[in-house]
GROMACS .gro file of C-alpha atoms in nm:
model
  338
    1UNK     CA    1  -9.769   7.324   3.909
    2UNK     CA    2 -10.005   7.514   4.141
    3UNK     CA    3 -10.377   7.468   4.182
    4UNK     CA    4 -10.619   7.189   4.266
    5UNK     CA    5 -10.589   7.019   3.926
    6UNK     CA    6 -10.229   7.085   3.831
    7UNK     CA    7 -10.063   7.028   3.598
    8UNK     CA    8 -10.354   6.883   3.397
    9UNK     CA    9 -10.586   7.186   3.382
   10UNK     CA   10 -10.302   7.437   3.370
   11UNK     CA   11 -10.141   7.275   3.066
   12UNK     CA   12 -10.473   7.214   2.892
   13UNK     CA   13 -10.579   7.575   2.946
   14UNK     CA   14 -10.246   7.696   2.812
   15UNK     CA   15 -10.286   7.483   2.499
   16UNK     CA   16 -10.638   7.623   2.447
   17UNK     CA   17 -10.491   7.974   2.475
   18UNK     CA   18 -10.221   7.894   2.220
   19UNK     CA   19 -10.485   7.779   1.974
   20UNK     CA   20 -10.703   8.089   2.023
   21UNK     CA   21 -10.461   8.377   2.078
   22UNK     CA   22 -10.233   8.418   1.780
   23UNK     CA   23 -10.048   8.709   1.943
   24UNK     CA   24  -9.875   8.472   2.184
   25UNK     CA   25  -9.522   8.432   2.050
   26UNK     CA   26  -9.387   8.222   2.337
   27UNK     CA   27  -9.531   8.016   2.621
   28UNK     CA   28  -9.322   7.891   2.910
   29UNK     CA   29  -9.473   7.605   3.107
   30UNK     CA   30  -9.285   7.611   3.436
   31UNK     CA   31  -9.280   7.297   3.647
   32UNK     CA   32  -9.181   6.932   3.656
   33UNK     CA   33  -9.065   6.860   3.303
   34UNK     CA   34  -9.182   6.499   3.287
   35UNK     CA   35  -9.528   6.577   3.424
   36UNK     CA   36  -9.577   6.877   3.195
   37UNK     CA   37  -9.453   6.687   2.888
   38UNK     CA   38  -9.691   6.402   2.967
   39UNK     CA   39  -9.983   6.647   2.958
   40UNK     CA   40  -9.866   6.800   2.629
   41UNK     CA   41  -9.838   6.451   2.480
   42UNK     CA   42 -10.189   6.363   2.603
   43UNK     CA   43 -10.323   6.674   2.431
   44UNK     CA   44 -10.125   6.611   2.114
   45UNK     CA   45  -9.961   6.952   2.141
   46UNK     CA   46  -9.638   7.001   1.947
   47UNK     CA   47  -9.665   7.379   1.909
   48UNK     CA   48  -9.313   7.523   1.861
   49UNK     CA   49  -9.405   7.825   2.076
   50UNK     CA   50  -9.408   7.605   2.388
   51UNK     CA   51  -9.101   7.569   2.605
   52UNK     CA   52  -9.094   7.369   2.926
   53UNK     CA   53  -8.889   7.539   3.196
   54UNK     CA   54  -8.805   7.277   3.457
   55UNK     CA   55  -8.861   7.355   3.825
   56UNK     CA   56  -8.801   7.085   4.083
   57UNK     CA   57  -9.013   7.223   4.368
   58UNK     CA   58  -9.380   7.305   4.427
   59UNK     CA   59  -9.523   7.540   4.689
   60UNK     CA   60  -9.780   7.350   4.896
   61UNK     CA   61 -10.097   7.517   5.020
   62UNK     CA   62  -9.977   7.459   5.376
   63UNK     CA   63  -9.661   7.663   5.313
   64UNK     CA   64  -9.636   8.023   5.427
   65UNK     CA   65  -9.599   8.253   5.127
   66UNK     CA   66  -9.282   8.451   5.200
   67UNK     CA   67  -9.109   8.154   5.364
   68UNK     CA   68  -9.189   7.935   5.064
   69UNK     CA   69  -9.031   8.184   4.825
   70UNK     CA   70  -8.716   8.199   5.036
   71UNK     CA   71  -8.686   7.826   5.108
   72UNK     CA   72  -8.814   7.682   4.780
   73UNK     CA   73  -8.607   7.881   4.537
   74UNK     CA   74  -8.665   7.628   4.259
   75UNK     CA   75  -9.043   7.627   4.291
   76UNK     CA   76  -9.249   7.671   3.976
   77UNK     CA   77  -9.395   8.004   4.090
   78UNK     CA   78  -9.052   8.149   4.179
   79UNK     CA   79  -8.897   8.039   3.851
   80UNK     CA   80  -9.191   8.178   3.657
   81UNK     CA   81  -9.145   8.519   3.820
   82UNK     CA   82  -8.773   8.497   3.743
   83UNK     CA   83  -8.862   8.470   3.373
   84UNK     CA   84  -9.059   8.795   3.399
   85UNK     CA   85  -8.782   8.965   3.594
   86UNK     CA   86  -8.523   8.869   3.331
   87UNK     CA   87  -8.745   8.993   3.048
   88UNK     CA   88  -8.784   8.652   2.887
   89UNK     CA   89  -9.156   8.657   2.967
   90UNK     CA   90  -9.399   8.948   2.979
   91UNK     CA   91  -9.635   8.806   3.243
   92UNK     CA   92  -9.687   8.523   3.486
   93UNK     CA   93 -10.014   8.335   3.534
   94UNK     CA   94 -10.048   8.126   3.850
   95UNK     CA   95 -10.336   7.918   3.987
   96UNK     CA   96 -10.134   7.809   4.287
   97UNK     CA   97 -10.063   7.949   4.632
   98UNK     CA   98 -10.181   8.313   4.620
   99UNK     CA   99  -9.952   8.420   4.903
  100UNK     CA  100  -9.650   8.271   4.728
  101UNK     CA  101  -9.738   8.434   4.395
  102UNK     CA  102  -9.781   8.772   4.567
  103UNK     CA  103  -9.462   8.729   4.771
  104UNK     CA  104  -9.251   8.613   4.475
  105UNK     CA  105  -9.376   8.898   4.255
  106UNK     CA  106  -9.324   9.158   4.528
  107UNK     CA  107  -8.979   9.036   4.634
  108UNK     CA  108  -8.840   8.970   4.287
  109UNK     CA  109  -9.013   9.235   4.074
  110UNK     CA  110  -9.045   9.495   4.351
  111UNK     CA  111  -9.332   9.739   4.380
  112UNK     CA  112  -9.382  10.044   4.161
  113UNK     CA  113  -9.260  10.384   4.287
  114UNK     CA  114  -9.517  10.518   4.531
  115UNK     CA  115  -9.673  10.176   4.601
  116UNK     CA  116  -9.618  10.024   4.943
  117UNK     CA  117  -9.829   9.709   4.907
  118UNK     CA  118  -9.957   9.535   4.595
  119UNK     CA  119 -10.327   9.460   4.572
  120UNK     CA  120 -10.527   9.200   4.379
  121UNK     CA  121 -10.778   9.366   4.145
  122UNK     CA  122 -11.070   9.140   4.058
  123UNK     CA  123 -11.331   9.233   3.799
  124UNK     CA  124 -11.684   9.157   3.920
  125UNK     CA  125 -11.997   9.171   3.697
  126UNK     CA  126 -12.323   9.343   3.790
  127UNK     CA  127 -12.641   9.372   3.583
  128UNK     CA  128 -12.526   9.685   3.404
  129UNK     CA  129 -12.153   9.722   3.454
  130UNK     CA  130 -11.829   9.575   3.583
  131UNK     CA  131 -11.653   9.691   3.897
  132UNK     CA  132 -11.301   9.642   4.027
  133UNK     CA  133 -11.270   9.493   4.375
  134UNK     CA  134 -10.932   9.577   4.528
  135UNK     CA  135 -10.781   9.424   4.737
  136UNK     CA  136 -10.915   9.070   4.690
  137UNK     CA  137 -10.661   8.895   4.910
  138UNK     CA  138 -10.301   9.014   4.874
  139UNK     CA  139 -10.280   9.227   5.189
  140UNK     CA  140 -10.513   9.123   5.475
  141UNK     CA  141 -10.363   9.374   5.721
  142UNK     CA  142 -10.376   9.688   5.508
  143UNK     CA  143 -10.304  10.031   5.651
  144UNK     CA  144 -10.505  10.341   5.549
  145UNK     CA  145 -10.239  10.463   5.306
  146UNK     CA  146 -10.240  10.121   5.138
  147UNK     CA  147 -10.614  10.151   5.074
  148UNK     CA  148 -10.566  10.501   4.933
  149UNK     CA  149 -10.311  10.360   4.690
  150UNK     CA  150 -10.553  10.078   4.602
  151UNK     CA  151 -10.815  10.338   4.516
  152UNK     CA  152 -10.575  10.517   4.283
  153UNK     CA  153 -10.458  10.193   4.120
  154UNK     CA  154 -10.814  10.062   4.088
  155UNK     CA  155 -10.925  10.388   3.930
  156UNK     CA  156 -10.641  10.372   3.676
  157UNK     CA  157 -10.726  10.011   3.591
  158UNK     CA  158 -11.098  10.089   3.557
  159UNK     CA  159 -11.025  10.384   3.331
  160UNK     CA  160 -10.760  10.234   3.103
  161UNK     CA  161 -10.871   9.870   3.090
  162UNK     CA  162 -11.247   9.871   3.149
  163UNK     CA  163 -11.305  10.203   2.974
  164UNK     CA  164 -11.480  10.412   3.243
  165UNK     CA  165 -11.393  10.776   3.186
  166UNK     CA  166 -11.424  10.888   3.550
  167UNK     CA  167 -11.467  10.579   3.769
  168UNK     CA  168 -11.667  10.617   4.090
  169UNK     CA  169 -11.499  10.478   4.401
  170UNK     CA  170 -11.662  10.327   4.707
  171UNK     CA  171 -11.506  10.227   5.038
  172UNK     CA  172 -11.636   9.896   5.175
  173UNK     CA  173 -11.786   9.953   5.518
  174UNK     CA  174 -12.075   9.856   5.747
  175UNK     CA  175 -12.285  10.163   5.673
  176UNK     CA  176 -12.318  10.436   5.414
  177UNK     CA  177 -12.287  10.720   5.664
  178UNK     CA  178 -11.954  10.900   5.691
  179UNK     CA  179 -11.906  10.800   6.056
  180UNK     CA  180 -11.963  10.426   6.007
  181UNK     CA  181 -11.687  10.166   6.008
  182UNK     CA  182 -11.370  10.088   6.198
  183UNK     CA  183 -11.124  10.358   6.301
  184UNK     CA  184 -10.907  10.258   6.005
  185UNK     CA  185 -11.188  10.288   5.748
  186UNK     CA  186 -11.293  10.623   5.897
  187UNK     CA  187 -10.938  10.746   5.838
  188UNK     CA  188 -10.938  10.609   5.483
  189UNK     CA  189 -11.272  10.781   5.422
  190UNK     CA  190 -11.120  11.120   5.508
  191UNK     CA  191 -10.818  11.051   5.285
  192UNK     CA  192 -11.033  10.948   4.989
  193UNK     CA  193 -11.267  11.243   5.033
  194UNK     CA  194 -10.971  11.480   5.007
  195UNK     CA  195 -10.794  11.284   4.733
  196UNK     CA  196 -10.951  11.440   4.425
  197UNK     CA  197 -11.073  11.098   4.312
  198UNK     CA  198 -11.439  11.047   4.218
  199UNK     CA  199 -11.519  10.916   4.566
  200UNK     CA  200 -11.884  10.835   4.631
  201UNK     CA  201 -11.842  10.737   4.996
  202UNK     CA  202 -11.898  10.418   5.191
  203UNK     CA  203 -12.065  10.122   5.023
  204UNK     CA  204 -12.226   9.823   5.191
  205UNK     CA  205 -12.264   9.467   5.069
  206UNK     CA  206 -12.599   9.529   4.898
  207UNK     CA  207 -12.458   9.831   4.713
  208UNK     CA  208 -12.219   9.608   4.520
  209UNK     CA  209 -12.500   9.491   4.291
  210UNK     CA  210 -12.796   9.722   4.362
  211UNK     CA  211 -12.615  10.057   4.341
  212UNK     CA  212 -12.272   9.971   4.207
  213UNK     CA  213 -11.963  10.188   4.178
  214UNK     CA  214 -11.676  10.118   3.939
  215UNK     CA  215 -11.409  10.060   4.208
  216UNK     CA  216 -11.465   9.902   4.550
  217UNK     CA  217 -11.178   9.949   4.795
  218UNK     CA  218 -11.117   9.725   5.097
  219UNK     CA  219 -10.845   9.537   5.280
  220UNK     CA  220 -10.752   9.194   5.148
  221UNK     CA  221 -10.921   9.003   5.431
  222UNK     CA  222 -11.258   9.165   5.361
  223UNK     CA  223 -11.216   9.154   4.984
  224UNK     CA  224 -11.134   8.785   4.975
  225UNK     CA  225 -11.435   8.699   5.193
  226UNK     CA  226 -11.665   8.913   4.975
  227UNK     CA  227 -11.534   8.758   4.653
  228UNK     CA  228 -11.558   8.396   4.767
  229UNK     CA  229 -11.902   8.454   4.919
  230UNK     CA  230 -12.026   8.598   4.589
  231UNK     CA  231 -11.882   8.302   4.397
  232UNK     CA  232 -12.033   8.048   4.636
  233UNK     CA  233 -12.373   8.220   4.637
  234UNK     CA  234 -12.388   8.229   4.257
  235UNK     CA  235 -12.306   7.858   4.242
  236UNK     CA  236 -12.564   7.778   4.511
  237UNK     CA  237 -12.842   7.977   4.341
  238UNK     CA  238 -12.797   7.788   4.014
  239UNK     CA  239 -12.795   7.457   4.203
  240UNK     CA  240 -13.118   7.551   4.384
  241UNK     CA  241 -13.276   7.668   4.060
  242UNK     CA  242 -13.184   7.346   3.881
  243UNK     CA  243 -13.332   7.140   4.165
  244UNK     CA  244 -13.659   7.335   4.165
  245UNK     CA  245 -13.699   7.329   3.787
  246UNK     CA  246 -13.676   6.949   3.783
  247UNK     CA  247 -13.969   6.909   4.020
  248UNK     CA  248 -14.236   6.904   3.747
  249UNK     CA  249 -14.267   6.862   3.367
  250UNK     CA  250 -14.427   7.207   3.342
  251UNK     CA  251 -14.131   7.373   3.513
  252UNK     CA  252 -13.891   7.179   3.291
  253UNK     CA  253 -14.078   7.298   2.982
  254UNK     CA  254 -14.055   7.657   3.107
  255UNK     CA  255 -13.685   7.611   3.176
  256UNK     CA  256 -13.634   7.492   2.819
  257UNK     CA  257 -13.797   7.810   2.688
  258UNK     CA  258 -13.574   8.021   2.913
  259UNK     CA  259 -13.258   7.820   2.840
  260UNK     CA  260 -13.092   8.109   2.655
  261UNK     CA  261 -13.147   8.351   2.943
  262UNK     CA  262 -13.009   8.104   3.197
  263UNK     CA  263 -12.702   8.045   2.980
  264UNK     CA  264 -12.636   8.418   2.942
  265UNK     CA  265 -12.650   8.473   3.317
  266UNK     CA  266 -12.433   8.170   3.387
  267UNK     CA  267 -12.173   8.288   3.137
  268UNK     CA  268 -12.181   8.640   3.283
  269UNK     CA  269 -12.092   8.522   3.634
  270UNK     CA  270 -11.874   8.227   3.539
  271UNK     CA  271 -11.525   8.207   3.686
  272UNK     CA  272 -11.431   8.033   3.361
  273UNK     CA  273 -11.506   8.357   3.175
  274UNK     CA  274 -11.314   8.598   3.401
  275UNK     CA  275 -11.027   8.361   3.468
  276UNK     CA  276 -10.780   8.565   3.668
  277UNK     CA  277 -10.716   8.877   3.873
  278UNK     CA  278 -10.438   9.129   3.821
  279UNK     CA  279 -10.186   9.194   4.098
  280UNK     CA  280 -10.160   9.573   4.075
  281UNK     CA  281  -9.864   9.760   4.217
  282UNK     CA  282  -9.575   9.532   4.120
  283UNK     CA  283  -9.324   9.624   3.851
  284UNK     CA  284  -9.442   9.356   3.614
  285UNK     CA  285  -9.756   9.162   3.527
  286UNK     CA  286  -9.883   8.887   3.756
  287UNK     CA  287 -10.222   8.721   3.707
  288UNK     CA  288 -10.373   8.526   3.997
  289UNK     CA  289 -10.611   8.249   3.889
  290UNK     CA  290 -10.848   8.055   4.113
  291UNK     CA  291 -10.703   7.742   4.274
  292UNK     CA  292 -10.987   7.530   4.136
  293UNK     CA  293 -10.953   7.674   3.785
  294UNK     CA  294 -11.077   7.464   3.497
  295UNK     CA  295 -10.888   7.455   3.168
  296UNK     CA  296 -11.124   7.724   3.035
  297UNK     CA  297 -11.051   7.944   3.338
  298UNK     CA  298 -10.678   7.909   3.278
  299UNK     CA  299 -10.728   8.007   2.914
  300UNK     CA  300 -10.921   8.314   3.030
  301UNK     CA  301 -10.649   8.399   3.282
  302UNK     CA  302 -10.397   8.396   2.998
  303UNK     CA  303 -10.632   8.624   2.802
  304UNK     CA  304 -10.629   8.865   3.099
  305UNK     CA  305 -10.248   8.852   3.093
  306UNK     CA  306 -10.245   8.936   2.721
  307UNK     CA  307 -10.485   9.226   2.782
  308UNK     CA  308 -10.263   9.353   3.064
  309UNK     CA  309  -9.958   9.338   2.838
  310UNK     CA  310 -10.149   9.534   2.574
  311UNK     CA  311 -10.283   9.805   2.809
  312UNK     CA  312  -9.962   9.853   3.013
  313UNK     CA  313 -10.126  10.033   3.306
  314UNK     CA  314  -9.816  10.049   3.528
  315UNK     CA  315  -9.681  10.379   3.386
  316UNK     CA  316 -10.026  10.533   3.439
  317UNK     CA  317 -10.030  10.412   3.800
  318UNK     CA  318  -9.688  10.569   3.864
  319UNK     CA  319  -9.799  10.895   3.703
  320UNK     CA  320 -10.123  10.910   3.909
  321UNK     CA  321  -9.940  10.840   4.235
  322UNK     CA  322  -9.677  11.103   4.158
  323UNK     CA  323  -9.953  11.356   4.088
  324UNK     CA  324 -10.135  11.269   4.409
  325UNK     CA  325  -9.829  11.303   4.634
  326UNK     CA  326  -9.723  11.623   4.455
  327UNK     CA  327 -10.053  11.786   4.558
  328UNK     CA  328 -10.063  11.631   4.907
  329UNK     CA  329  -9.730  11.739   5.049
  330UNK     CA  330  -9.831  11.642   5.402
  331UNK     CA  331  -9.840  11.278   5.292
  332UNK     CA  332  -9.488  11.205   5.162
  333UNK     CA  333  -9.462  10.937   4.897
  334UNK     CA  334  -9.253  10.629   4.969
  335UNK     CA  335  -8.894  10.722   4.882
  336UNK     CA  336  -8.842  10.417   4.662
  337UNK     CA  337  -9.011  10.098   4.550
  338UNK     CA  338  -9.070   9.861   4.842
   0.00000   0.00000   0.00000
């Protein structure tokens, strides 16, 4: 029931996923039963794999995440996470309140051993590769040890999901020099340098696309601003380009000849294509989709969930964290899952 166009786009995207991904054996649509059924009827969907799981409450965007989970126990996002916790579902996909999805997943599923705070890992395209941006908004007040754990989790995800054998890691800062940044980022720099990870050093905004690494580490406040700025800039550039190309018949003719190139670039940076981001660090699979997701974006978010189920990176994350803390005795691992 979450998102700007719920439940319409959410249900439509789910139906598109059912039609394309044969490996889906069950789909729970969690929310107001009458509203969800109305959308299924509109789409002519009678797929036996669909089950509506009624939830009487919805988390509003004005709600505070943790408070909403505690006060609205019958919200669609809480009930969806309950299905994962009970083992009835393998993953949750939510386009609603990010804070509520993070809080519900963290509180109900708990974090993995060695992980203190979960982080949102978003895959971002560049001209020649993909990089993981972590954290993209789960933890705006991250501590240095949280960012170290993000680097380890991002490296695992890049290696096992994106296929980079030895992912390079960059720390988002205001300068490439070792002594640039806040006191917190300077401390993280020292930790990453001594971590044994393939740490390249600080990266600035222009490095993201001009000299990219495979994993970019930052606190959630910075990551969310970077991500939304990139999305807005990409949208603005295409709008400006479209406006300029329509100014003369000659430009329009040239645009027609280059139509394939424009389409390829648009598809490469489209939110519809990437769909959702993985919440790494929780003992389960949670996919965070954009609040303004189209039906195609929801379908892609479900594809990301299916990929996450297939790759099962959580055991690798636990193993990497155990190995790190075993060789860094001065930095004791958290005694248990948070």
